[in-house]
Amino acid sequence: MTARHRLVSLALLALMLVAWQVAHELAGTNQRGDPMVPGLVDVLDAFKGLSREWQGGWGVERTDLGGEETWAGGLLAFAYNAGATGLRLAAGYLLGAGVGLGLAALVSWSPLLRRIVYVPAHSVRMLPLLALIPLFGLWYGSSNTGAVMFVAFTVFVYVFAFGINAIANVPGHFSHAARSLGAGRVRTYVEVVLPAALPELGSGLSLSLALGWSAAISAEFNGQATGLGQIAYVAEYFTQTGLLALMAITVIAFAAASFLFARGVIAWATRWAE
């Protein structure tokens, strides 16, 4: 990115912040006096108010036991709950991506089977995944297993579809060249076709990781005791718009950072394809 592009990006970000503050001033407040559109100050106050979610320790007393709301408490509560969400995301992503990649590779071994499952696989992507959260709650209750399984299912749906599509798009002459040099069908598939699909599959892995944050947050609405989603649920219940905005900004930032990190790792792993 050139210096000019960076300046344009910063200017657009500044414009968005100004527009946000203008919307805050124009929207007014609700009947309780809470801002309809929280401003920057409201978001900062919400971060400090996160100290109410801290269970005590590290020199910061719980607010329900007489402790005051502090920036240190807000930071500790944020780190603790973000860590809980991140662990659920990591477990669900590894499970969903692993099963999705493995199943896509097995199905794509047979061109006929790949054509059979192609349409159903992409049709599953159209499912309203967030509408399935109550079903996972019915199956697993408010356990961590339910949250992890929902993230895994969400990631699996996308990785499986992307995997089938990436393998199908590998040029046929790759296989023909390997077979003409004496490689067997299994060796050609494992050492030529699957590696050749990785660069395209990387986009699906990166996008599904970013999407996993939304899935993890949504899954925590099922009654988790910790996590960013649990904080968002409480904020929604009590119409704490500043806290809701803070959670939204957090998810956007984490998803963007995860996407860029995954893209970097995949680009390094497939540098041979450049």
CSV table of N, CA, C and O in Angstrom, one decimal, residues 131-247:
chain,number,residue,atom,x,y,z
A,131,ALA,N,-30.4,-18.7,12.5
A,131,ALA,CA,-31.7,-19.2,12.9
A,131,ALA,C,-31.6,-20.6,13.5
A,131,ALA,O,-32.6,-21.1,14.1
A,132,LEU,N,-30.5,-21.2,13.3
A,132,LEU,CA,-30.3,-22.6,13.9
A,132,LEU,C,-29.8,-22.6,15.3
A,132,LEU,O,-29.7,-23.6,15.9
A,133,ILE,N,-29.5,-21.4,15.8
A,133,ILE,CA,-28.9,-21.3,17.2
A,133,ILE,C,-29.9,-21.9,18.2
A,133,ILE,O,-29.4,-22.7,19.1
A,134,PRO,N,-31.2,-21.6,18.2
A,134,PRO,CA,-32.1,-22.3,19.2
A,134,PRO,C,-32.0,-23.8,19.1
A,134,PRO,O,-32.2,-24.5,20.1
A,135,LEU,N,-31.8,-24.3,17.9
A,135,LEU,CA,-31.7,-25.8,17.7
A,135,LEU,C,-30.5,-26.3,18.5
A,135,LEU,O,-30.6,-27.4,19.1
A,136,PHE,N,-29.4,-25.7,18.3
A,136,PHE,CA,-28.2,-26.1,19.0
A,136,PHE,C,-28.4,-25.9,20.5
A,136,PHE,O,-27.8,-26.7,21.3
A,137,GLY,N,-29.1,-24.9,20.9
A,137,GLY,CA,-29.4,-24.7,22.3
A,137,GLY,C,-30.3,-25.8,22.9
A,137,GLY,O,-30.1,-26.3,24.0
A,138,LEU,N,-31.2,-26.3,22.1
A,138,LEU,CA,-32.0,-27.4,22.5
A,138,LEU,C,-31.2,-28.7,22.6
A,138,LEU,O,-31.5,-29.5,23.5
A,139,TRP,N,-30.3,-28.9,21.7
A,139,TRP,CA,-29.4,-30.1,21.7
A,139,TRP,C,-28.4,-30.1,22.9
A,139,TRP,O,-28.2,-31.1,23.5
A,140,TYR,N,-27.8,-29.0,23.1
A,140,TYR,CA,-26.6,-28.9,24.0
A,140,TYR,C,-26.8,-28.0,25.2
A,140,TYR,O,-26.0,-27.9,26.1
A,141,GLY,N,-28.0,-27.3,25.3
A,141,GLY,CA,-28.2,-26.4,26.4
A,141,GLY,C,-27.3,-25.2,26.3
A,141,GLY,O,-26.9,-24.7,25.2
A,142,SER,N,-26.8,-24.7,27.4
A,142,SER,CA,-25.9,-23.6,27.5
A,142,SER,C,-24.5,-24.0,27.7
A,142,SER,O,-23.6,-23.2,28.2
A,143,SER,N,-24.1,-25.2,27.3
A,143,SER,CA,-22.8,-25.7,27.5
A,143,SER,C,-21.8,-25.2,26.5
A,143,SER,O,-22.2,-24.7,25.4
A,144,ASN,N,-20.5,-25.2,26.8
A,144,ASN,CA,-19.5,-24.8,25.9
A,144,ASN,C,-19.5,-25.7,24.6
A,144,ASN,O,-19.2,-25.2,23.5
A,145,THR,N,-19.9,-27.0,24.8
A,145,THR,CA,-20.0,-27.9,23.7
A,145,THR,C,-20.9,-27.3,22.6
A,145,THR,O,-20.6,-27.4,21.4
A,146,GLY,N,-22.1,-26.8,23.0
A,146,GLY,CA,-23.0,-26.3,22.0
A,146,GLY,C,-22.4,-25.1,21.3
A,146,GLY,O,-22.6,-25.0,20.0
A,147,ALA,N,-21.7,-24.2,21.9
A,147,ALA,CA,-21.1,-23.1,21.3
A,147,ALA,C,-20.1,-23.5,20.3
A,147,ALA,O,-20.0,-23.0,19.2
A,148,VAL,N,-19.2,-24.5,20.7
A,148,VAL,CA,-18.2,-25.0,19.9
A,148,VAL,C,-18.7,-25.7,18.6
A,148,VAL,O,-18.3,-25.5,17.5
A,149,MET,N,-19.8,-26.5,18.9
A,149,MET,CA,-20.4,-27.2,17.7
A,149,MET,C,-21.1,-26.3,16.7
A,149,MET,O,-21.0,-26.6,15.5
A,150,PHE,N,-21.6,-25.2,17.2
A,150,PHE,CA,-22.3,-24.3,16.3
A,150,PHE,C,-21.2,-23.6,15.4
A,150,PHE,O,-21.4,-23.4,14.2
A,151,VAL,N,-20.1,-23.2,16.0
A,151,VAL,CA,-19.0,-22.6,15.3
A,151,VAL,C,-18.5,-23.6,14.3
A,151,VAL,O,-18.2,-23.3,13.1
A,152,ALA,N,-18.3,-24.8,14.7
A,152,ALA,CA,-17.8,-25.9,13.9
A,152,ALA,C,-18.7,-26.1,12.7
A,152,ALA,O,-18.3,-26.3,11.5
A,153,PHE,N,-20.0,-26.1,12.9
A,153,PHE,CA,-21.0,-26.4,11.8
A,153,PHE,C,-20.9,-25.2,10.8
A,153,PHE,O,-20.9,-25.4,9.6
A,154,THR,N,-20.9,-24.0,11.3
A,154,THR,CA,-20.8,-22.8,10.5
A,154,THR,C,-19.6,-22.8,9.6
A,154,THR,O,-19.7,-22.6,8.4
A,155,VAL,N,-18.4,-23.1,10.2
A,155,VAL,CA,-17.2,-23.1,9.4
A,155,VAL,C,-17.2,-24.3,8.5
A,155,VAL,O,-16.7,-24.2,7.3
A,156,PHE,N,-17.7,-25.5,8.9
A,156,PHE,CA,-17.7,-26.6,8.0
A,156,PHE,C,-18.5,-26.4,6.7
A,156,PHE,O,-18.1,-26.8,5.7
A,157,VAL,N,-19.7,-25.7,6.9
A,157,VAL,CA,-20.5,-25.5,5.7
A,157,VAL,C,-19.8,-24.7,4.6
A,157,VAL,O,-19.8,-25.0,3.4
A,158,TYR,N,-19.0,-23.7,5.1
A,158,TYR,CA,-18.3,-22.8,4.1
A,158,TYR,C,-17.0,-23.5,3.6
A,158,TYR,O,-16.8,-23.5,2.4
A,159,VAL,N,-16.3,-24.2,4.5
A,159,VAL,CA,-15.0,-24.8,4.0
A,159,VAL,C,-15.3,-26.0,3.1
A,159,VAL,O,-14.6,-26.2,2.1
A,160,PHE,N,-16.3,-26.7,3.4
A,160,PHE,CA,-16.7,-27.9,2.6
A,160,PHE,C,-17.0,-27.4,1.2
A,160,PHE,O,-16.6,-28.0,0.2
A,161,ALA,N,-17.9,-26.4,1.1
A,161,ALA,CA,-18.3,-25.9,-0.3
A,161,ALA,C,-17.1,-25.3,-1.0
A,161,ALA,O,-16.9,-25.5,-2.2
A,162,PHE,N,-16.3,-24.5,-0.3
A,162,PHE,CA,-15.1,-23.9,-0.9
A,162,PHE,C,-14.1,-25.0,-1.3
A,162,PHE,O,-13.5,-24.9,-2.4
A,163,GLY,N,-14.0,-26.0,-0.5
A,163,GLY,CA,-13.0,-27.1,-0.8
A,163,GLY,C,-13.4,-27.8,-2.1
A,163,GLY,O,-12.6,-28.1,-3.0
A,164,ILE,N,-14.7,-28.2,-2.3
A,164,ILE,CA,-15.2,-28.9,-3.5
A,164,ILE,C,-14.9,-28.0,-4.7
A,164,ILE,O,-14.5,-28.5,-5.7
A,165,ASN,N,-15.2,-26.7,-4.6
A,165,ASN,CA,-15.1,-25.8,-5.7
A,165,ASN,C,-13.6,-25.6,-6.1
A,165,ASN,O,-13.3,-25.6,-7.3
A,166,ALA,N,-12.7,-25.5,-5.1
A,166,ALA,CA,-11.3,-25.3,-5.3
A,166,ALA,C,-10.7,-26.5,-6.0
A,166,ALA,O,-9.9,-26.4,-7.0
A,167,ILE,N,-11.0,-27.7,-5.6
A,167,ILE,CA,-10.5,-28.9,-6.2
A,167,ILE,C,-11.0,-29.1,-7.6
A,167,ILE,O,-10.3,-29.5,-8.5
A,168,ALA,N,-12.3,-28.7,-7.8
A,168,ALA,CA,-12.9,-28.9,-9.1
A,168,ALA,C,-12.2,-27.9,-10.1
A,168,ALA,O,-12.2,-28.2,-11.3
A,169,ASN,N,-11.7,-26.8,-9.6
A,169,ASN,CA,-11.1,-25.8,-10.5
A,169,ASN,C,-9.6,-26.0,-10.8
A,169,ASN,O,-9.0,-25.2,-11.6
A,170,VAL,N,-9.1,-27.1,-10.3
A,170,VAL,CA,-7.7,-27.4,-10.6
A,170,VAL,C,-7.6,-27.8,-12.1
A,170,VAL,O,-8.4,-28.8,-12.5
A,171,PRO,N,-6.8,-27.2,-13.0
A,171,PRO,CA,-6.8,-27.6,-14.4
A,171,PRO,C,-6.5,-29.1,-14.6
A,171,PRO,O,-5.6,-29.7,-13.9
A,172,GLY,N,-7.2,-29.7,-15.5
A,172,GLY,CA,-7.0,-31.1,-15.7
A,172,GLY,C,-5.7,-31.5,-16.2
A,172,GLY,O,-5.2,-32.6,-16.0
A,173,HIS,N,-5.0,-30.6,-16.9
A,173,HIS,CA,-3.7,-30.9,-17.5
A,173,HIS,C,-2.6,-31.2,-16.4
A,173,HIS,O,-1.6,-31.8,-16.6
A,174,PHE,N,-2.9,-30.7,-15.1
A,174,PHE,CA,-2.0,-31.0,-14.0
A,174,PHE,C,-2.0,-32.5,-13.8
A,174,PHE,O,-0.9,-33.1,-13.7
A,175,SER,N,-3.1,-33.1,-13.7
A,175,SER,CA,-3.2,-34.5,-13.5
A,175,SER,C,-2.6,-35.3,-14.7
A,175,SER,O,-1.9,-36.3,-14.5
A,176,HIS,N,-3.0,-34.8,-15.9
A,176,HIS,CA,-2.5,-35.6,-17.1
A,176,HIS,C,-1.0,-35.6,-17.1
A,176,HIS,O,-0.4,-36.6,-17.5
A,177,ALA,N,-0.4,-34.4,-16.8
A,177,ALA,CA,1.1,-34.3,-16.8
A,177,ALA,C,1.7,-35.3,-15.8
A,177,ALA,O,2.7,-36.0,-16.1
A,178,ALA,N,1.1,-35.3,-14.6
A,178,ALA,CA,1.7,-36.2,-13.6
A,178,ALA,C,1.5,-37.7,-13.9
A,178,ALA,O,2.4,-38.5,-13.8
A,179,ARG,N,0.4,-38.0,-14.5
A,179,ARG,CA,0.1,-39.4,-14.9
A,179,ARG,C,1.0,-39.8,-16.0
A,179,ARG,O,1.5,-41.0,-16.1
A,180,SER,N,1.3,-38.9,-16.9
A,180,SER,CA,2.2,-39.2,-18.1
A,180,SER,C,3.6,-39.4,-17.7
A,180,SER,O,4.4,-40.1,-18.4
A,181,LEU,N,4.0,-38.9,-16.5
A,181,LEU,CA,5.3,-39.1,-15.9
A,181,LEU,C,5.4,-40.3,-15.1
A,181,LEU,O,6.5,-40.6,-14.5
A,182,GLY,N,4.3,-41.1,-15.0
A,182,GLY,CA,4.4,-42.3,-14.2
A,182,GLY,C,3.7,-42.3,-12.9
A,182,GLY,O,3.7,-43.4,-12.2
A,183,ALA,N,3.2,-41.2,-12.4
A,183,ALA,CA,2.6,-41.1,-11.1
A,183,ALA,C,1.2,-41.9,-11.1
A,183,ALA,O,0.5,-41.8,-12.1
A,184,GLY,N,0.9,-42.6,-10.1
A,184,GLY,CA,-0.3,-43.3,-9.9
A,184,GLY,C,-1.5,-42.3,-9.6
A,184,GLY,O,-1.2,-41.2,-9.3
A,185,ARG,N,-2.7,-42.9,-9.6
A,185,ARG,CA,-3.9,-42.0,-9.4
A,185,ARG,C,-3.9,-41.4,-8.0
A,185,ARG,O,-4.1,-40.2,-7.8
A,186,VAL,N,-3.5,-42.2,-7.0
A,186,VAL,CA,-3.5,-41.7,-5.6
A,186,VAL,C,-2.4,-40.7,-5.4
A,186,VAL,O,-2.7,-39.6,-4.8
A,187,ARG,N,-1.2,-41.0,-5.9
A,187,ARG,CA,-0.1,-40.0,-5.7
A,187,ARG,C,-0.4,-38.7,-6.5
A,187,ARG,O,-0.1,-37.6,-6.0
A,188,THR,N,-1.0,-38.8,-7.7
A,188,THR,CA,-1.3,-37.6,-8.4
A,188,THR,C,-2.3,-36.8,-7.7
A,188,THR,O,-2.2,-35.5,-7.6
A,189,TYR,N,-3.3,-37.4,-7.1
A,189,TYR,CA,-4.4,-36.7,-6.3
A,189,TYR,C,-3.8,-36.0,-5.1
A,189,TYR,O,-4.1,-34.8,-4.8
A,190,VAL,N,-3.0,-36.7,-4.3
A,190,VAL,CA,-2.5,-36.2,-3.1
A,190,VAL,C,-1.3,-35.2,-3.3
A,190,VAL,O,-1.3,-34.2,-2.6
A,191,GLU,N,-0.5,-35.4,-4.2
A,191,GLU,CA,0.7,-34.6,-4.4
A,191,GLU,C,0.6,-33.5,-5.4
A,191,GLU,O,1.4,-32.6,-5.5
A,192,VAL,N,-0.4,-33.6,-6.3
A,192,VAL,CA,-0.6,-32.6,-7.4
A,192,VAL,C,-1.9,-31.9,-7.2
A,192,VAL,O,-1.9,-30.6,-7.1
A,193,VAL,N,-3.0,-32.6,-7.2
A,193,VAL,CA,-4.3,-31.9,-7.3
A,193,VAL,C,-4.6,-31.2,-6.0
A,193,VAL,O,-5.0,-30.0,-6.0
A,194,LEU,N,-4.5,-31.8,-4.8
A,194,LEU,CA,-4.8,-31.2,-3.6
A,194,LEU,C,-3.9,-29.9,-3.3
A,194,LEU,O,-4.4,-28.9,-2.9
A,195,PRO,N,-2.6,-30.0,-3.5
A,195,PRO,CA,-1.8,-28.8,-3.3
A,195,PRO,C,-2.1,-27.7,-4.3
A,195,PRO,O,-2.1,-26.5,-3.9
A,196,ALA,N,-2.5,-28.1,-5.5
A,196,ALA,CA,-2.8,-27.0,-6.5
A,196,ALA,C,-4.1,-26.3,-6.1
A,196,ALA,O,-4.4,-25.2,-6.6
A,197,ALA,N,-5.0,-27.0,-5.3
A,197,ALA,CA,-6.2,-26.3,-4.9
A,197,ALA,C,-6.1,-25.4,-3.7
A,197,ALA,O,-7.0,-24.6,-3.4
A,198,LEU,N,-4.9,-25.5,-3.0
A,198,LEU,CA,-4.7,-24.7,-1.8
A,198,LEU,C,-4.8,-23.2,-2.0
A,198,LEU,O,-5.4,-22.5,-1.1
A,199,PRO,N,-4.2,-22.6,-3.0
A,199,PRO,CA,-4.3,-21.1,-3.1
A,199,PRO,C,-5.7,-20.6,-3.2
A,199,PRO,O,-6.1,-19.6,-2.5
A,200,GLU,N,-6.6,-21.3,-4.0
A,200,GLU,CA,-8.0,-20.9,-4.0
A,200,GLU,C,-8.7,-21.2,-2.8
A,200,GLU,O,-9.6,-20.4,-2.3
A,201,LEU,N,-8.4,-22.3,-2.2
A,201,LEU,CA,-9.1,-22.7,-0.9
A,201,LEU,C,-8.7,-21.8,0.2
A,201,LEU,O,-9.5,-21.6,1.1
A,202,GLY,N,-7.6,-21.1,0.1
A,202,GLY,CA,-7.2,-20.2,1.1
A,202,GLY,C,-8.2,-19.1,1.4
A,202,GLY,O,-8.4,-18.6,2.5
A,203,SER,N,-8.8,-18.6,0.3
A,203,SER,CA,-9.9,-17.6,0.5
A,203,SER,C,-11.0,-18.1,1.4
A,203,SER,O,-11.5,-17.4,2.2
A,204,GLY,N,-11.4,-19.3,1.1
A,204,GLY,CA,-12.5,-19.9,2.0
A,204,GLY,C,-12.1,-20.1,3.4
A,204,GLY,O,-12.9,-19.8,4.3
A,205,LEU,N,-10.8,-20.5,3.7
A,205,LEU,CA,-10.4,-20.6,5.0
A,205,LEU,C,-10.3,-19.3,5.7
A,205,LEU,O,-10.6,-19.2,6.9
A,206,SER,N,-9.8,-18.2,5.0
A,206,SER,CA,-9.7,-16.9,5.6
A,206,SER,C,-11.1,-16.3,5.9
A,206,SER,O,-11.4,-15.8,7.0
A,207,LEU,N,-12.0,-16.5,5.0
A,207,LEU,CA,-13.4,-15.9,5.2
A,207,LEU,C,-14.1,-16.7,6.3
A,207,LEU,O,-14.8,-16.0,7.1
A,208,SER,N,-14.0,-18.0,6.3
A,208,SER,CA,-14.7,-18.7,7.4
A,208,SER,C,-14.1,-18.4,8.8
A,208,SER,O,-14.9,-18.5,9.7
A,209,LEU,N,-12.8,-18.1,8.9
A,209,LEU,CA,-12.3,-17.7,10.2
A,209,LEU,C,-12.9,-16.4,10.6
A,209,LEU,O,-13.3,-16.2,11.8
A,210,ALA,N,-13.0,-15.4,9.7
A,210,ALA,CA,-13.7,-14.1,10.1
A,210,ALA,C,-15.1,-14.4,10.4
A,210,ALA,O,-15.6,-13.8,11.4
A,211,LEU,N,-15.8,-15.2,9.7
A,211,LEU,CA,-17.2,-15.5,9.9
A,211,LEU,C,-17.4,-16.2,11.3
A,211,LEU,O,-18.4,-16.1,11.9
A,212,GLY,N,-16.3,-17.0,11.6
A,212,GLY,CA,-16.4,-17.7,12.9
A,212,GLY,C,-16.6,-16.8,14.1
A,212,GLY,O,-17.2,-17.3,15.1
A,213,TRP,N,-16.1,-15.6,14.0
A,213,TRP,CA,-16.3,-14.7,15.2
A,213,TRP,C,-17.8,-14.4,15.4
A,213,TRP,O,-18.3,-14.4,16.5
A,214,SER,N,-18.5,-14.1,14.3
A,214,SER,CA,-19.9,-13.9,14.3
A,214,SER,C,-20.6,-15.1,14.9
A,214,SER,O,-21.6,-15.0,15.7
A,215,ALA,N,-20.2,-16.3,14.4
A,215,ALA,CA,-20.8,-17.5,14.9
A,215,ALA,C,-20.6,-17.7,16.4
A,215,ALA,O,-21.5,-18.1,17.1
A,216,ALA,N,-19.4,-17.4,16.8
A,216,ALA,CA,-19.1,-17.6,18.3
A,216,ALA,C,-19.9,-16.6,19.1
A,216,ALA,O,-20.4,-17.0,20.2
A,217,ILE,N,-20.0,-15.4,18.7
A,217,ILE,CA,-20.7,-14.4,19.4
A,217,ILE,C,-22.2,-14.8,19.5
A,217,ILE,O,-22.9,-14.7,20.5
A,218,SER,N,-22.7,-15.2,18.4
A,218,SER,CA,-24.1,-15.6,18.3
A,218,SER,C,-24.4,-16.8,19.2
A,218,SER,O,-25.4,-16.9,19.8
A,219,ALA,N,-23.5,-17.8,19.2
A,219,ALA,CA,-23.7,-19.0,20.0
A,219,ALA,C,-23.7,-18.7,21.4
A,219,ALA,O,-24.4,-19.4,22.2
A,220,GLU,N,-23.0,-17.7,21.9
A,220,GLU,CA,-23.0,-17.3,23.3
A,220,GLU,C,-24.3,-16.7,23.8
A,220,GLU,O,-24.5,-16.5,25.0
A,221,PHE,N,-25.2,-16.4,22.8
A,221,PHE,CA,-26.5,-15.9,23.2
A,221,PHE,C,-27.4,-17.0,23.8
A,221,PHE,O,-28.5,-16.8,24.3
A,222,ASN,N,-26.9,-18.2,23.7
A,222,ASN,CA,-27.6,-19.4,24.3
A,222,ASN,C,-27.5,-19.5,25.8
A,222,ASN,O,-28.0,-20.5,26.3
A,223,GLY,N,-26.9,-18.6,26.4
A,223,GLY,CA,-26.8,-18.6,27.9
A,223,GLY,C,-25.5,-18.9,28.5
A,223,GLY,O,-25.4,-19.4,29.6
A,224,GLN,N,-24.4,-18.6,27.7
A,224,GLN,CA,-23.0,-18.8,28.2
A,224,GLN,C,-22.8,-17.8,29.4
A,224,GLN,O,-23.3,-16.7,29.4
A,225,ALA,N,-22.0,-18.2,30.4
A,225,ALA,CA,-21.8,-17.4,31.5
A,225,ALA,C,-20.7,-16.4,31.2
A,225,ALA,O,-20.5,-15.4,31.9
A,226,THR,N,-19.8,-16.6,30.2
A,226,THR,CA,-18.8,-15.7,29.8
A,226,THR,C,-18.7,-15.5,28.3
A,226,THR,O,-19.4,-16.3,27.6
A,227,GLY,N,-17.9,-14.6,27.9
A,227,GLY,CA,-17.8,-14.3,26.5
A,227,GLY,C,-18.3,-13.0,26.0
A,227,GLY,O,-19.2,-12.4,26.7
A,228,LEU,N,-17.9,-12.5,24.9
A,228,LEU,CA,-18.3,-11.3,24.3
A,228,LEU,C,-19.8,-11.3,24.0
A,228,LEU,O,-20.5,-10.4,24.1
A,229,GLY,N,-20.2,-12.5,23.5
A,229,GLY,CA,-21.6,-12.7,23.1
A,229,GLY,C,-22.6,-12.6,24.4
A,229,GLY,O,-23.7,-12.0,24.3
A,230,GLN,N,-22.1,-13.1,25.5
A,230,GLN,CA,-22.9,-13.0,26.7
A,230,GLN,C,-23.0,-11.5,27.1
A,230,GLN,O,-24.1,-11.0,27.6
A,231,ILE,N,-21.9,-10.7,27.0
A,231,ILE,CA,-22.0,-9.3,27.3
A,231,ILE,C,-22.9,-8.6,26.3
A,231,ILE,O,-23.7,-7.7,26.8
A,232,ALA,N,-22.9,-8.9,25.1
A,232,ALA,CA,-23.8,-8.3,24.1
A,232,ALA,C,-25.3,-8.7,24.4
A,232,ALA,O,-26.1,-7.8,24.2
A,233,TYR,N,-25.5,-9.9,24.8
A,233,TYR,CA,-26.9,-10.3,25.2
A,233,TYR,C,-27.4,-9.5,26.3
A,233,TYR,O,-28.5,-9.0,26.3
A,234,VAL,N,-26.6,-9.3,27.4
A,234,VAL,CA,-27.0,-8.5,28.5
A,234,VAL,C,-27.2,-7.0,28.1
A,234,VAL,O,-28.2,-6.4,28.5
A,235,ALA,N,-26.3,-6.5,27.3
A,235,ALA,CA,-26.5,-5.1,26.8
A,235,ALA,C,-27.7,-4.9,26.0
A,235,ALA,O,-28.4,-3.9,26.1
A,236,GLU,N,-28.1,-5.9,25.2
A,236,GLU,CA,-29.3,-5.8,24.4
A,236,GLU,C,-30.5,-5.9,25.3
A,236,GLU,O,-31.5,-5.1,25.1
A,237,TYR,N,-30.5,-6.7,26.3
A,237,TYR,CA,-31.6,-6.9,27.2
A,237,TYR,C,-31.9,-5.6,27.9
A,237,TYR,O,-33.1,-5.2,28.2
A,238,PHE,N,-30.8,-4.9,28.4
A,238,PHE,CA,-31.0,-3.6,29.1
A,238,PHE,C,-30.8,-2.4,28.2
A,238,PHE,O,-30.7,-1.3,28.7
A,239,THR,N,-30.9,-2.6,26.9
A,239,THR,CA,-30.7,-1.5,25.9
A,239,THR,C,-29.5,-0.6,26.2
A,239,THR,O,-29.6,0.6,26.1
A,240,GLN,N,-28.4,-1.2,26.5
A,240,GLN,CA,-27.2,-0.4,26.7
A,240,GLN,C,-26.5,-0.3,25.3
A,240,GLN,O,-25.6,-1.0,25.0
A,241,THR,N,-26.9,0.8,24.6
A,241,THR,CA,-26.4,0.9,23.3
A,241,THR,C,-24.9,1.2,23.2
A,241,THR,O,-24.3,0.8,22.2
A,242,GLY,N,-24.3,1.8,24.1
A,242,GLY,CA,-22.9,2.1,24.1
A,242,GLY,C,-22.1,0.7,24.2
A,242,GLY,O,-21.2,0.5,23.5
A,243,LEU,N,-22.6,-0.2,25.0
A,243,LEU,CA,-21.9,-1.4,25.2
A,243,LEU,C,-22.2,-2.3,23.9
A,243,LEU,O,-21.2,-3.0,23.5
A,244,LEU,N,-23.3,-2.2,23.3
A,244,LEU,CA,-23.6,-2.9,22.1
A,244,LEU,C,-22.7,-2.4,21.0
A,244,LEU,O,-22.1,-3.2,20.2
A,245,ALA,N,-22.5,-1.1,20.9
A,245,ALA,CA,-21.6,-0.6,19.9
A,245,ALA,C,-20.1,-1.0,20.1
A,245,ALA,O,-19.4,-1.4,19.2
A,246,LEU,N,-19.7,-1.1,21.4
A,246,LEU,CA,-18.4,-1.6,21.7
A,246,LEU,C,-18.2,-3.0,21.3
A,246,LEU,O,-17.1,-3.4,20.7
A,247,MET,N,-19.2,-3.9,21.5
A,247,MET,CA,-19.1,-5.3,21.1
A,247,MET,C,-19.0,-5.4,19.6
A,247,MET,O,-18.3,-6.2,19.1
